[in-house]
Short mmCIF file of C-alpha atoms in Angstrom, two decimals:
data_model
loop_
_atom_site.label_atom_id
_atom_site.label_comp_id
_atom_site.label_asym_id
_atom_site.label_seq_id
_atom_site.Cartn_x
_atom_site.Cartn_y
_atom_site.Cartn_z
CA MET G 1 0.17 -0.07 0.06
CA TYR G 2 1.72 3.68 -1.21
CA ALA G 3 0.09 6.31 0.98
CA ILE G 4 -0.26 10.19 -0.79
CA THR G 5 -0.52 12.95 0.64
CA GLY G 6 -1.57 15.91 -1.56
CA ILE G 7 -3.76 13.83 -3.18
CA THR G 8 -6.85 16.52 -3.91
CA GLY G 9 -4.19 18.07 -6.14
CA ASN G 10 -2.32 17.97 -9.90
CA VAL G 11 -0.05 15.94 -8.68
CA GLY G 12 -0.41 13.87 -6.13
CA GLY G 13 -3.58 13.02 -7.92
CA SER G 14 -1.34 12.03 -10.78
CA VAL G 15 0.63 9.76 -8.62
CA ALA G 16 -2.94 7.65 -7.34
CA HIS G 17 -4.12 7.39 -10.82
CA ASN G 18 -1.08 5.73 -12.00
CA LEU G 19 -0.50 3.85 -8.77
CA LEU G 20 -4.17 2.16 -8.89
CA ALA G 21 -3.64 1.80 -13.23
CA ALA G 22 -1.09 -0.64 -11.90
CA GLY G 23 -3.08 -2.50 -9.64
CA ARG G 24 -0.98 -1.19 -6.06
CA SER G 25 -3.60 0.14 -3.01
CA VAL G 26 -3.25 3.69 -2.36
CA ARG G 27 -4.20 5.29 0.84
CA ALA G 28 -5.29 8.51 0.37
CA VAL G 29 -3.67 11.47 2.71
CA VAL G 30 -6.10 14.48 3.33
CA ARG G 31 -6.91 17.29 5.76
CA ASP G 32 -10.42 17.68 4.90
CA ILE G 33 -12.14 14.20 5.32
CA GLY G 34 -15.13 15.31 2.34
CA LYS G 35 -11.86 15.64 -0.33
CA GLY G 36 -11.73 12.61 0.40
CA ASN G 37 -14.51 11.35 -0.88
CA VAL G 38 -13.82 10.70 -4.72
CA TRP G 39 -10.84 8.82 -3.91
CA ALA G 40 -12.82 6.62 -1.89
CA GLU G 41 -14.91 5.81 -4.88
CA ARG G 42 -11.89 5.25 -6.76
CA GLY G 43 -11.32 2.23 -4.08
CA CYS G 44 -8.41 4.08 -2.37
CA GLU G 45 -8.22 4.00 1.98
CA VAL G 46 -8.96 7.55 2.93
CA VAL G 47 -7.44 8.88 6.37
CA THR G 48 -6.62 12.83 7.57
CA ALA G 49 -4.49 14.31 9.05
CA ASP G 50 -1.94 17.44 9.45
CA ILE G 51 1.39 17.93 7.80
CA THR G 52 2.09 19.47 11.45
CA ASP G 53 0.64 16.45 13.51
CA ALA G 54 3.62 13.99 13.47
CA THR G 55 0.05 11.22 15.41
CA SER G 56 -1.91 11.64 12.54
CA LEU G 57 0.67 11.54 9.98
CA ALA G 58 2.45 8.20 11.65
CA SER G 59 -1.12 6.72 11.40
CA ALA G 60 -1.32 7.40 8.15
CA PHE G 61 1.62 6.55 7.08
CA LYS G 62 1.63 2.74 9.34
CA GLY G 63 2.05 0.11 7.17
CA ALA G 64 2.85 1.88 3.93
CA GLU G 65 5.50 0.33 1.80
CA GLY G 66 5.96 3.98 -0.09
CA VAL G 67 5.14 7.43 1.29
CA PHE G 68 4.53 10.07 -1.49
CA VAL G 69 5.25 13.27 0.31
CA LEU G 70 3.47 16.90 -1.11
CA VAL G 71 3.70 19.87 1.48
CA PRO G 72 1.47 22.16 1.34
CA PRO G 73 2.14 25.66 -0.41
CA ASN G 74 3.49 28.37 2.05
CA PHE G 75 3.61 31.95 -0.74
CA ASP G 76 3.74 34.30 2.58
CA PRO G 77 6.34 32.38 5.07
CA ALA G 78 7.00 33.95 8.62
CA PRO G 79 10.68 35.29 8.72
CA GLY G 80 13.10 32.17 8.77
CA PHE G 81 10.32 29.76 7.83
CA PRO G 82 9.29 28.80 10.85
CA GLU G 83 6.24 26.52 8.83
CA ALA G 84 8.68 24.61 6.69
CA ARG G 85 10.36 23.88 10.36
CA SER G 86 7.21 22.37 11.80
CA ALA G 87 6.66 20.29 9.04
CA ALA G 88 9.97 18.88 8.64
CA THR G 89 9.56 17.52 12.22
CA SER G 90 6.35 16.41 12.19
CA LEU G 91 7.31 14.50 8.63
CA LYS G 92 10.38 12.81 10.15
CA THR G 93 8.18 11.93 13.01
CA ALA G 94 6.14 10.06 11.64
CA LEU G 95 8.32 8.39 8.70
CA GLU G 96 10.38 7.63 11.81
CA ARG G 97 7.24 6.21 13.43
CA ALA G 98 6.07 4.50 10.64
CA ASP G 99 8.89 3.07 8.57
CA PRO G 100 8.15 2.73 5.17
CA GLY G 101 9.90 1.45 2.70
CA LYS G 102 10.70 4.20 1.04
CA VAL G 103 9.61 8.04 0.49
CA VAL G 104 9.31 11.06 -2.02
CA TYR G 105 9.31 14.15 -1.37
CA LEU G 106 8.07 16.36 -4.15
CA SER G 107 10.75 19.63 -3.43
CA THR G 108 11.40 22.13 -6.15
CA ILE G 109 14.35 23.55 -8.31
CA GLY G 110 16.10 25.63 -6.23
CA ALA G 111 16.09 23.70 -3.26
CA GLN G 112 19.56 23.90 -3.45
CA ALA G 113 19.91 27.09 -3.14
CA ARG G 114 22.47 28.53 -1.07
CA GLU G 115 20.55 31.91 -0.26
CA ALA G 116 17.67 32.02 1.66
CA ASN G 117 14.75 32.85 -0.54
CA LEU G 118 11.08 31.19 -0.45
CA LEU G 119 12.43 27.72 -2.10
CA THR G 120 14.14 27.22 1.70
CA GLN G 121 11.40 25.61 3.01
CA HIS G 122 11.90 22.57 0.39
CA THR G 123 15.36 23.07 1.39
CA MET G 124 15.09 22.91 5.29
CA ILE G 125 12.79 19.99 5.06
CA GLU G 126 15.45 18.31 2.93
CA GLN G 127 17.82 18.59 4.87
CA VAL G 128 15.71 17.20 8.06
CA LEU G 129 14.03 14.04 6.15
CA GLY G 130 17.60 13.32 4.97
CA GLU G 131 18.64 12.32 8.31
CA LEU G 132 15.79 9.14 8.00
CA PRO G 133 17.45 5.59 7.85
CA MET G 134 15.15 4.59 4.95
CA ALA G 135 15.36 5.10 1.34
CA ILE G 136 14.28 8.75 0.10
CA THR G 137 14.26 9.81 -3.43
CA PHE G 138 13.30 14.00 -3.36
CA LEU G 139 12.06 14.76 -6.95
CA ARG G 140 13.62 18.55 -7.75
CA PRO G 141 10.98 19.35 -11.02
CA ALA G 142 10.96 22.58 -12.93
CA TRP G 143 7.93 22.19 -14.66
CA PHE G 144 4.74 20.82 -14.96
CA MET G 145 4.13 19.36 -17.97
CA GLU G 146 0.24 20.83 -17.13
CA ASN G 147 1.21 24.23 -16.74
CA PHE G 148 2.28 24.63 -20.06
CA ARG G 149 -0.87 24.22 -22.01
CA TRP G 150 -1.53 27.81 -19.90
CA ASP G 151 1.34 29.00 -21.77
CA GLY G 152 0.62 28.32 -24.82
CA ALA G 153 -2.94 28.47 -24.60
CA GLU G 154 -2.92 32.83 -26.03
CA SER G 155 -0.36 32.02 -28.63
CA ASP G 156 -2.48 28.89 -30.10
CA HIS G 157 0.40 26.55 -29.68
CA GLN G 158 2.63 28.75 -31.28
CA PRO G 159 6.11 30.27 -29.77
CA VAL G 160 5.09 33.03 -27.06
CA ARG G 161 6.76 35.75 -28.38
CA GLU G 162 7.94 39.46 -26.79
CA ARG G 163 4.81 42.30 -26.63
#
């Protein structure tokens, strides 16, 4: 079984669709149980957990062969990124308790930057999760293909020209 956070969005939803298509069982980890109904209809087990609550996360991850972690975006973090620090701590504690076989963390391109910036939130979480004893993969995508349709829509799929 695979536990997926962020399942109600594009990326987490795509991960779930692919796992289900491959005949794998999926546990949808949601903050709002009502948003999990569509996943329950698709055959997923649905549980609630908050990214800053290690106890609920550990319960959600328990028994999972793998965990896909996508933290909710925070485009206006407090100075020093306390929200990211809290998420990192609770995720690490939850993953240690649940001990899944492997973990995939959706980070971002730029998480390797040395100067503090909005992406530093992922840098901090990567550093903390990197201390875990299980196999972990940090994905640093530059762009998602579904975003391309918005870039190309105005130009009818012609090269975008400066105006």
